[in-house]
Amino acid sequence: MIEPIIRVENLKKTFKVSKRANGLPGRIANLFFPKYEYKKAVDGISFNILQGEAVGFVGANGAGKSTTIKMLSGIIYPDEGNIEIAGFIPYKDRKKYVSNIGVVFGQKSQLSWDLPVVDSFELLRRIYSISDSVYKQNFEKFVDLLDMSSFINQPVRQLSLGQRMRADIAASLLHSPRIVFFDEPTIGLDVVAKEKIRSFIRYLNKEQGVTIIFTTHDMQDIEQTCERLILIEKGHKIYDGSINGLVDAYAYEKKLVVEFMQDYTIDEISDVLINDLEGHSKEFVFNPHKVSVKSVINNLSKYDIVDLTVENMNIERIVRQIYEGEIKL
């Protein structure tokens, strides 16, 4: 039996937040008679992750995902529950633990602003006591895979957001961590820059066997890099399983786009909405739990068909409907 590299059991975290009254009198009163309220950010989350898994960790703003990631990375400690990662308790074994993990925050850089990228890397080599051979191997590999040769000697302040993000990712991996936490690594990036980063994350996971925990609001990031999804809401875990499993269970809409030889008047098909598109094409919209693709195609077999494509309801729309309460898990 394969032992999990990450074990999380009944994790809880509550924050004490100052409750301030509006207006100047209220602010003055708060100085002498402060009032507080307690916000439960994480409330009993449990899960295991195996070595080499790539897991999307997703939730709406305020769901508790960032707090959970900070507890997993050892930045903050839980009020209750247990965390064991690669044999360490993150908030207790901090120094030894950090040599086994990499952390990439999309909105916070670990690079020195005025130093060239290569000098920041050299500084990190010394901090992590990386051997010359490992550093050289990783440096050359990351510069190549992340296409950094054109800016590796530039000061960080001169880099574009996409360049800085690639450099940050490389910096987090120079010490060959077994586990990497990605928190919004593609935020604000253009399509080309996003794909470079997604491709590199796939390489890390599939070719190097690095365990990936990916937190983001961009569901395409998750869909293109992860196979498993953990979805949390108001501090609770509400889904833990495969992305394909979620799509299969809750994709209530499927589209069949058909290009015909000529402009036919299509007979009505029960439980299928038919929309006209440009040219001789039409769109057939239906619930795959009620109507099969095969039955729709069978109904169209009497017409001359040039081409057809099937479009599934994507994971982003499903997750949005879960957030909005349209889908109950």
mmCIF file of C-alpha atoms in Angstrom:
data_model
loop_
_atom_site.group_PDB
_atom_site.id
_atom_site.type_symbol
_atom_site.label_atom_id
_atom_site.label_comp_id
_atom_site.label_asym_id
_atom_site.label_seq_id
_atom_site.Cartn_x
_atom_site.Cartn_y
_atom_site.Cartn_z
ATOM 1 C CA MET A 1 0.000 0.000 0.000
ATOM 2 C CA ILE A 2 1.362 3.435 -0.995
ATOM 3 C CA GLU A 3 1.675 5.789 1.962
ATOM 4 C CA PRO A 4 0.454 9.394 1.462
ATOM 5 C CA ILE A 5 3.130 12.082 1.392
ATOM 6 C CA ILE A 6 0.588 14.593 2.744
ATOM 7 C CA ARG A 7 -1.799 13.780 5.585
ATOM 8 C CA VAL A 8 -4.321 16.347 6.782
ATOM 9 C CA GLU A 9 -6.790 15.456 9.522
ATOM 10 C CA ASN A 10 -9.596 17.624 10.940
ATOM 11 C CA LEU A 11 -7.768 20.899 10.257
ATOM 12 C CA LYS A 12 -9.263 23.995 11.914
ATOM 13 C CA LYS A 13 -8.271 27.652 12.051
ATOM 14 C CA THR A 14 -10.136 30.627 13.520
ATOM 15 C CA PHE A 15 -9.011 34.263 13.374
ATOM 16 C CA LYS A 16 -9.786 36.982 15.908
ATOM 17 C CA VAL A 17 -10.856 40.066 13.952
ATOM 18 C CA SER A 18 -11.325 43.589 15.303
ATOM 19 C CA LYS A 19 -14.958 44.738 14.995
ATOM 20 C CA ARG A 20 -14.947 48.491 14.459
ATOM 21 C CA ALA A 21 -17.924 50.812 14.590
ATOM 22 C CA ASN A 22 -18.394 53.338 11.786
ATOM 23 C CA GLY A 23 -17.433 56.984 12.095
ATOM 24 C CA LEU A 24 -14.942 58.855 14.271
ATOM 25 C CA PRO A 25 -16.801 58.310 17.594
ATOM 26 C CA GLY A 26 -16.862 54.600 16.911
ATOM 27 C CA ARG A 27 -13.141 54.491 16.157
ATOM 28 C CA ILE A 28 -12.352 56.439 19.327
ATOM 29 C CA ALA A 29 -14.556 54.110 21.398
ATOM 30 C CA ASN A 30 -12.768 51.144 19.901
ATOM 31 C CA LEU A 31 -9.457 52.397 21.307
ATOM 32 C CA PHE A 32 -10.788 52.098 24.864
ATOM 33 C CA PHE A 33 -13.367 49.326 24.499
ATOM 34 C CA PRO A 34 -12.221 47.127 21.629
ATOM 35 C CA LYS A 35 -14.672 44.598 20.273
ATOM 36 C CA TYR A 36 -13.782 41.463 18.396
ATOM 37 C CA GLU A 37 -15.454 38.800 16.355
ATOM 38 C CA TYR A 38 -14.177 35.354 15.477
ATOM 39 C CA LYS A 39 -13.980 34.190 11.867
ATOM 40 C CA LYS A 40 -13.706 30.457 11.284
ATOM 41 C CA ALA A 41 -11.542 30.179 8.154
ATOM 42 C CA VAL A 42 -11.014 26.398 8.087
ATOM 43 C CA ASP A 43 -13.426 24.017 9.796
ATOM 44 C CA GLY A 44 -12.486 20.341 9.916
ATOM 45 C CA ILE A 45 -10.806 19.703 6.561
ATOM 46 C CA SER A 46 -9.229 16.254 6.024
ATOM 47 C CA PHE A 47 -7.494 14.695 3.001
ATOM 48 C CA ASN A 48 -4.490 12.600 1.932
ATOM 49 C CA ILE A 49 -2.282 13.186 -1.123
ATOM 50 C CA LEU A 50 0.058 10.596 -2.632
ATOM 51 C CA GLN A 51 3.582 11.253 -3.903
ATOM 52 C CA GLY A 52 3.385 12.451 -7.516
ATOM 53 C CA GLU A 53 -0.240 13.594 -7.468
ATOM 54 C CA ALA A 54 -1.246 16.957 -8.965
ATOM 55 C CA VAL A 55 -4.181 18.342 -7.002
ATOM 56 C CA GLY A 56 -6.203 21.475 -7.638
ATOM 57 C CA PHE A 57 -7.255 23.115 -4.368
ATOM 58 C CA VAL A 58 -10.144 25.415 -5.201
ATOM 59 C CA GLY A 59 -12.674 27.638 -3.471
ATOM 60 C CA ALA A 60 -14.359 31.023 -3.778
ATOM 61 C CA ASN A 61 -12.844 34.081 -2.076
ATOM 62 C CA GLY A 62 -13.008 33.575 1.675
ATOM 63 C CA ALA A 63 -13.529 29.801 1.392
ATOM 64 C CA GLY A 64 -10.360 29.068 3.402
ATOM 65 C CA LYS A 65 -8.063 27.778 0.679
ATOM 66 C CA SER A 66 -5.245 30.301 1.223
ATOM 67 C CA THR A 67 -5.369 29.726 4.979
ATOM 68 C CA THR A 68 -5.126 25.973 4.405
ATOM 69 C CA ILE A 69 -2.170 26.365 2.038
ATOM 70 C CA LYS A 70 -0.392 28.594 4.570
ATOM 71 C CA MET A 71 -0.859 25.938 7.239
ATOM 72 C CA LEU A 72 0.417 23.230 4.885
ATOM 73 C CA SER A 73 3.479 25.309 4.017
ATOM 74 C CA GLY A 74 4.189 26.022 7.702
ATOM 75 C CA ILE A 75 3.575 29.777 7.561
ATOM 76 C CA ILE A 76 0.788 29.625 10.149
ATOM 77 C CA TYR A 77 -0.211 26.912 12.596
ATOM 78 C CA PRO A 78 -3.645 25.288 13.033
ATOM 79 C CA ASP A 79 -5.865 25.664 16.100
ATOM 80 C CA GLU A 80 -6.823 21.987 15.873
ATOM 81 C CA GLY A 81 -6.040 18.992 13.725
ATOM 82 C CA ASN A 82 -2.951 17.269 12.415
ATOM 83 C CA ILE A 83 -0.692 17.887 9.423
ATOM 84 C CA GLU A 84 2.120 15.570 8.409
ATOM 85 C CA ILE A 85 3.980 16.216 5.156
ATOM 86 C CA ALA A 86 6.951 14.127 4.012
ATOM 87 C CA GLY A 87 7.358 12.973 7.617
ATOM 88 C CA PHE A 88 7.383 16.526 9.043
ATOM 89 C CA ILE A 89 4.913 18.629 10.990
ATOM 90 C CA PRO A 90 5.280 21.912 9.042
ATOM 91 C CA TYR A 91 4.856 24.434 11.861
ATOM 92 C CA LYS A 92 7.108 22.449 14.253
ATOM 93 C CA ASP A 93 9.916 21.219 11.964
ATOM 94 C CA ARG A 94 10.120 24.444 9.962
ATOM 95 C CA LYS A 95 13.843 24.471 9.076
ATOM 96 C CA LYS A 96 14.058 20.838 7.975
ATOM 97 C CA TYR A 97 10.642 20.953 6.346
ATOM 98 C CA VAL A 98 11.315 23.862 3.959
ATOM 99 C CA SER A 99 14.115 21.938 2.239
ATOM 100 C CA ASN A 100 11.457 19.479 1.017
ATOM 101 C CA ILE A 101 8.951 21.989 -0.361
ATOM 102 C CA GLY A 102 8.726 24.839 -2.833
ATOM 103 C CA VAL A 103 6.198 27.663 -2.539
ATOM 104 C CA VAL A 104 5.184 29.980 -5.389
ATOM 105 C CA PHE A 105 2.891 32.915 -4.611
ATOM 106 C CA GLY A 106 1.759 34.720 -7.750
ATOM 107 C CA GLN A 107 1.531 38.095 -6.034
ATOM 108 C CA LYS A 108 4.661 37.864 -3.908
ATOM 109 C CA SER A 109 8.194 37.426 -5.236
ATOM 110 C CA GLN A 110 11.115 35.864 -3.396
ATOM 111 C CA LEU A 111 13.616 37.424 -5.806
ATOM 112 C CA SER A 112 15.732 40.461 -4.892
ATOM 113 C CA TRP A 113 14.264 43.442 -6.739
ATOM 114 C CA ASP A 114 17.520 45.149 -7.743
ATOM 115 C CA LEU A 115 19.657 42.059 -8.363
ATOM 116 C CA PRO A 116 19.931 40.194 -11.661
ATOM 117 C CA VAL A 117 17.926 36.962 -11.651
ATOM 118 C CA VAL A 118 21.076 34.841 -11.687
ATOM 119 C CA ASP A 119 22.354 36.582 -8.531
ATOM 120 C CA SER A 120 19.069 35.880 -6.719
ATOM 121 C CA PHE A 121 19.443 32.246 -7.708
ATOM 122 C CA GLU A 122 22.998 32.199 -6.356
ATOM 123 C CA LEU A 123 21.775 33.673 -3.078
ATOM 124 C CA LEU A 124 19.125 30.957 -2.789
ATOM 125 C CA ARG A 125 21.762 28.316 -3.547
ATOM 126 C CA ARG A 126 23.638 29.419 -0.443
ATOM 127 C CA ILE A 127 20.517 29.695 1.736
ATOM 128 C CA TYR A 128 19.465 26.131 0.884
ATOM 129 C CA SER A 129 23.060 24.792 0.811
ATOM 130 C CA ILE A 130 22.501 23.304 -2.642
ATOM 131 C CA SER A 131 25.453 21.317 -3.943
ATOM 132 C CA ASP A 132 27.261 22.628 -7.032
ATOM 133 C CA SER A 133 26.225 19.649 -9.154
ATOM 134 C CA VAL A 134 22.506 19.847 -8.231
ATOM 135 C CA TYR A 135 22.461 23.620 -8.657
ATOM 136 C CA LYS A 136 24.146 23.477 -12.065
ATOM 137 C CA GLN A 137 21.821 20.734 -13.290
ATOM 138 C CA ASN A 138 18.653 22.477 -12.108
ATOM 139 C CA PHE A 139 19.795 25.921 -13.257
ATOM 140 C CA GLU A 140 20.499 24.777 -16.807
ATOM 141 C CA LYS A 141 17.308 22.714 -17.000
ATOM 142 C CA PHE A 142 15.025 25.498 -15.741
ATOM 143 C CA VAL A 143 16.608 28.209 -17.891
ATOM 144 C CA ASP A 144 15.976 26.007 -20.911
ATOM 145 C CA LEU A 145 12.467 24.777 -20.076
ATOM 146 C CA LEU A 146 11.213 28.176 -18.913
ATOM 147 C CA ASP A 147 12.967 30.039 -21.744
ATOM 148 C CA MET A 148 14.842 32.417 -19.406
ATOM 149 C CA SER A 149 18.166 32.834 -21.231
ATOM 150 C CA SER A 150 17.223 36.261 -22.625
ATOM 151 C CA PHE A 151 16.611 37.809 -19.185
ATOM 152 C CA ILE A 152 18.604 35.706 -16.707
ATOM 153 C CA ASN A 153 21.166 38.524 -16.273
ATOM 154 C CA GLN A 154 18.617 41.359 -16.013
ATOM 155 C CA PRO A 155 17.602 42.940 -12.691
ATOM 156 C CA VAL A 156 14.249 41.632 -11.497
ATOM 157 C CA ARG A 157 12.734 45.150 -11.556
ATOM 158 C CA GLN A 158 13.201 45.244 -15.347
ATOM 159 C CA LEU A 159 11.289 42.019 -16.010
ATOM 160 C CA SER A 160 7.769 41.724 -17.323
ATOM 161 C CA LEU A 161 5.232 39.998 -15.065
ATOM 162 C CA GLY A 162 5.477 36.801 -17.107
ATOM 163 C CA GLN A 163 9.288 36.780 -16.976
ATOM 164 C CA ARG A 164 9.305 37.468 -13.242
ATOM 165 C CA MET A 165 6.815 34.658 -12.647
ATOM 166 C CA ARG A 166 8.943 32.147 -14.570
ATOM 167 C CA ALA A 167 12.019 33.238 -12.598
ATOM 168 C CA ASP A 168 10.092 32.882 -9.327
ATOM 169 C CA ILE A 169 9.011 29.355 -10.219
ATOM 170 C CA ALA A 170 12.591 28.365 -11.052
ATOM 171 C CA ALA A 171 13.816 29.943 -7.806
ATOM 172 C CA SER A 172 11.377 27.816 -5.804
ATOM 173 C CA LEU A 173 12.665 24.627 -7.410
ATOM 174 C CA LEU A 174 16.444 25.043 -7.342
ATOM 175 C CA HIS A 175 16.733 22.850 -4.226
ATOM 176 C CA SER A 176 14.738 19.982 -5.873
ATOM 177 C CA PRO A 177 11.712 19.957 -3.531
ATOM 178 C CA ARG A 178 9.460 16.902 -3.434
ATOM 179 C CA ILE A 179 6.304 19.020 -3.037
ATOM 180 C CA VAL A 180 5.428 22.398 -4.572
ATOM 181 C CA PHE A 181 2.577 24.702 -3.568
ATOM 182 C CA PHE A 182 1.428 26.994 -6.371
ATOM 183 C CA ASP A 183 -0.823 29.905 -5.328
ATOM 184 C CA GLU A 184 -2.161 31.848 -8.355
ATOM 185 C CA PRO A 185 1.065 31.500 -10.419
ATOM 186 C CA THR A 186 -0.601 32.654 -13.658
ATOM 187 C CA ILE A 187 -2.547 35.640 -12.304
ATOM 188 C CA GLY A 188 -2.373 38.622 -14.646
ATOM 189 C CA LEU A 189 -0.429 36.773 -17.334
ATOM 190 C CA ASP A 190 -1.183 36.649 -21.047
ATOM 191 C CA VAL A 191 -2.153 33.428 -22.835
ATOM 192 C CA VAL A 192 1.392 32.629 -24.029
ATOM 193 C CA ALA A 193 2.949 33.148 -20.587
ATOM 194 C CA LYS A 194 0.230 31.044 -18.939
ATOM 195 C CA GLU A 195 0.855 28.151 -21.299
ATOM 196 C CA LYS A 196 4.621 28.224 -20.651
ATOM 197 C CA ILE A 197 3.976 27.909 -16.925
ATOM 198 C CA ARG A 198 1.289 25.233 -17.294
ATOM 199 C CA SER A 199 3.560 23.217 -19.575
ATOM 200 C CA PHE A 200 6.391 23.433 -17.056
ATOM 201 C CA ILE A 201 4.119 22.348 -14.194
ATOM 202 C CA ARG A 202 3.010 19.327 -16.240
ATOM 203 C CA TYR A 203 6.675 18.471 -16.837
ATOM 204 C CA LEU A 204 7.465 18.728 -13.117
ATOM 205 C CA ASN A 205 4.595 16.451 -12.195
ATOM 206 C CA LYS A 206 4.707 13.871 -14.989
ATOM 207 C CA GLU A 207 8.439 13.678 -15.698
ATOM 208 C CA GLN A 208 9.954 14.512 -12.307
ATOM 209 C CA GLY A 209 7.235 13.050 -10.049
ATOM 210 C CA VAL A 210 6.923 16.261 -8.021
ATOM 211 C CA THR A 211 3.745 16.468 -5.928
ATOM 212 C CA ILE A 212 1.761 19.570 -6.912
ATOM 213 C CA ILE A 213 -0.839 21.507 -4.907
ATOM 214 C CA PHE A 214 -2.350 24.153 -7.179
ATOM 215 C CA THR A 215 -4.557 26.987 -5.888
ATOM 216 C CA THR A 216 -6.063 29.346 -8.452
ATOM 217 C CA HIS A 217 -9.266 31.019 -9.644
ATOM 218 C CA ASP A 218 -8.398 30.120 -13.242
ATOM 219 C CA MET A 219 -9.984 26.721 -13.753
ATOM 220 C CA GLN A 220 -8.066 26.230 -17.010
ATOM 221 C CA ASP A 221 -4.911 26.093 -14.863
ATOM 222 C CA ILE A 222 -6.449 23.224 -12.903
ATOM 223 C CA GLU A 223 -7.940 21.468 -15.913
ATOM 224 C CA GLN A 224 -4.632 21.474 -17.807
ATOM 225 C CA THR A 225 -2.312 20.477 -14.949
ATOM 226 C CA CYS A 226 -4.299 18.405 -12.425
ATOM 227 C CA GLU A 227 -6.350 15.211 -12.413
ATOM 228 C CA ARG A 228 -7.774 15.566 -8.914
ATOM 229 C CA LEU A 229 -9.795 18.429 -7.434
ATOM 230 C CA ILE A 230 -10.437 19.369 -3.808
ATOM 231 C CA LEU A 231 -13.217 21.950 -3.583
ATOM 232 C CA ILE A 232 -13.850 23.832 -0.345
ATOM 233 C CA GLU A 233 -16.602 26.210 0.725
ATOM 234 C CA LYS A 234 -16.849 28.219 3.967
ATOM 235 C CA GLY A 235 -13.993 26.253 5.491
ATOM 236 C CA HIS A 236 -15.468 22.830 4.658
ATOM 237 C CA LYS A 237 -14.419 20.303 2.030
ATOM 238 C CA ILE A 238 -17.354 19.703 -0.310
ATOM 239 C CA TYR A 239 -15.706 17.659 -3.078
ATOM 240 C CA ASP A 240 -12.596 15.500 -3.340
ATOM 241 C CA GLY A 241 -12.198 13.440 -6.481
ATOM 242 C CA SER A 242 -11.271 13.405 -10.128
ATOM 243 C CA ILE A 243 -12.008 16.372 -12.380
ATOM 244 C CA ASN A 244 -13.505 13.993 -14.948
ATOM 245 C CA GLY A 245 -15.735 12.514 -12.246
ATOM 246 C CA LEU A 246 -17.120 15.952 -11.382
ATOM 247 C CA VAL A 247 -17.764 16.725 -15.039
ATOM 248 C CA ASP A 248 -19.444 13.359 -15.660
ATOM 249 C CA ALA A 249 -21.694 13.753 -12.612
ATOM 250 C CA TYR A 250 -22.688 17.403 -12.969
ATOM 251 C CA ALA A 251 -22.377 18.328 -16.643
ATOM 252 C CA TYR A 252 -26.046 19.051 -17.247
ATOM 253 C CA GLU A 253 -25.498 20.409 -20.718
ATOM 254 C CA LYS A 254 -23.851 19.032 -23.825
ATOM 255 C CA LYS A 255 -23.714 20.583 -27.289
ATOM 256 C CA LEU A 256 -23.574 18.822 -30.626
ATOM 257 C CA VAL A 257 -22.546 21.199 -33.416
ATOM 258 C CA VAL A 258 -23.355 19.806 -36.863
ATOM 259 C CA GLU A 259 -22.480 21.149 -40.303
ATOM 260 C CA PHE A 260 -24.921 19.893 -42.945
ATOM 261 C CA MET A 261 -24.543 19.629 -46.704
ATOM 262 C CA GLN A 262 -27.433 22.070 -47.154
ATOM 263 C CA ASP A 263 -29.854 24.148 -45.099
ATOM 264 C CA TYR A 264 -32.261 21.531 -43.747
ATOM 265 C CA THR A 265 -35.356 22.047 -41.644
ATOM 266 C CA ILE A 266 -34.639 19.616 -38.812
ATOM 267 C CA ASP A 267 -37.470 17.622 -37.277
ATOM 268 C CA GLU A 268 -38.024 18.303 -33.595
ATOM 269 C CA ILE A 269 -36.072 16.009 -31.221
ATOM 270 C CA SER A 270 -37.516 15.368 -27.770
ATOM 271 C CA ASP A 271 -35.619 17.199 -24.936
ATOM 272 C CA VAL A 272 -33.174 18.763 -27.424
ATOM 273 C CA LEU A 273 -32.939 22.508 -28.145
ATOM 274 C CA ILE A 274 -32.004 23.265 -31.770
ATOM 275 C CA ASN A 275 -30.268 26.567 -32.619
ATOM 276 C CA ASP A 276 -29.349 27.865 -36.083
ATOM 277 C CA LEU A 277 -25.697 28.832 -36.606
ATOM 278 C CA GLU A 278 -23.874 30.403 -39.554
ATOM 279 C CA GLY A 279 -24.007 28.687 -42.915
ATOM 280 C CA HIS A 280 -25.536 25.224 -42.888
ATOM 281 C CA SER A 281 -24.608 24.509 -39.265
ATOM 282 C CA LYS A 282 -26.903 23.919 -36.311
ATOM 283 C CA GLU A 283 -26.397 23.464 -32.576
ATOM 284 C CA PHE A 284 -28.173 20.754 -30.577
ATOM 285 C CA VAL A 285 -28.240 21.391 -26.807
ATOM 286 C CA PHE A 286 -29.355 18.684 -24.356
ATOM 287 C CA ASN A 287 -28.879 17.167 -20.911
ATOM 288 C CA PRO A 288 -26.589 14.110 -21.321
ATOM 289 C CA HIS A 289 -28.250 12.495 -18.285
ATOM 290 C CA LYS A 290 -31.544 12.461 -20.205
ATOM 291 C CA VAL A 291 -30.485 12.254 -23.841
ATOM 292 C CA SER A 292 -27.466 10.436 -25.267
ATOM 293 C CA VAL A 293 -25.218 11.780 -28.009
ATOM 294 C CA LYS A 294 -25.840 8.566 -29.924
ATOM 295 C CA SER A 295 -29.614 9.085 -29.937
ATOM 296 C CA VAL A 296 -29.241 12.657 -31.224
ATOM 297 C CA ILE A 297 -26.919 11.512 -34.019
ATOM 298 C CA ASN A 298 -29.321 8.688 -34.897
ATOM 299 C CA ASN A 299 -32.089 11.278 -35.308
ATOM 300 C CA LEU A 300 -29.857 13.188 -37.731
ATOM 301 C CA SER A 301 -28.719 10.193 -39.781
ATOM 302 C CA LYS A 302 -31.285 10.892 -42.506
ATOM 303 C CA TYR A 303 -29.581 14.208 -43.322
ATOM 304 C CA ASP A 304 -26.306 14.674 -45.197
ATOM 305 C CA ILE A 305 -23.704 15.624 -42.566
ATOM 306 C CA VAL A 306 -20.375 17.243 -43.446
ATOM 307 C CA ASP A 307 -18.896 17.465 -39.936
ATOM 308 C CA LEU A 308 -19.860 17.349 -36.263
ATOM 309 C CA THR A 309 -18.266 18.141 -32.914
ATOM 310 C CA VAL A 310 -19.335 17.472 -29.331
ATOM 311 C CA GLU A 311 -18.794 20.187 -26.707
ATOM 312 C CA ASN A 312 -18.968 19.265 -23.032
ATOM 313 C CA MET A 313 -19.862 21.645 -20.225
ATOM 314 C CA ASN A 314 -16.466 22.738 -18.897
ATOM 315 C CA ILE A 315 -15.213 22.466 -15.319
ATOM 316 C CA GLU A 316 -15.164 26.254 -14.865
ATOM 317 C CA ARG A 317 -18.904 26.512 -15.458
ATOM 318 C CA ILE A 318 -19.635 23.569 -13.160
ATOM 319 C CA VAL A 319 -17.571 25.068 -10.318
ATOM 320 C CA ARG A 320 -19.210 28.463 -10.821
ATOM 321 C CA GLN A 321 -22.652 26.849 -10.557
ATOM 322 C CA ILE A 322 -21.551 25.115 -7.344
ATOM 323 C CA TYR A 323 -20.443 28.490 -5.918
ATOM 324 C CA GLU A 324 -23.766 30.047 -6.907
ATOM 325 C CA GLY A 325 -25.795 27.207 -5.397
ATOM 326 C CA GLU A 326 -27.179 25.976 -8.723
ATOM 327 C CA ILE A 327 -25.470 22.589 -8.191
ATOM 328 C CA LYS A 328 -25.704 20.915 -4.796
ATOM 329 C CA LEU A 329 -22.970 18.436 -3.892
#
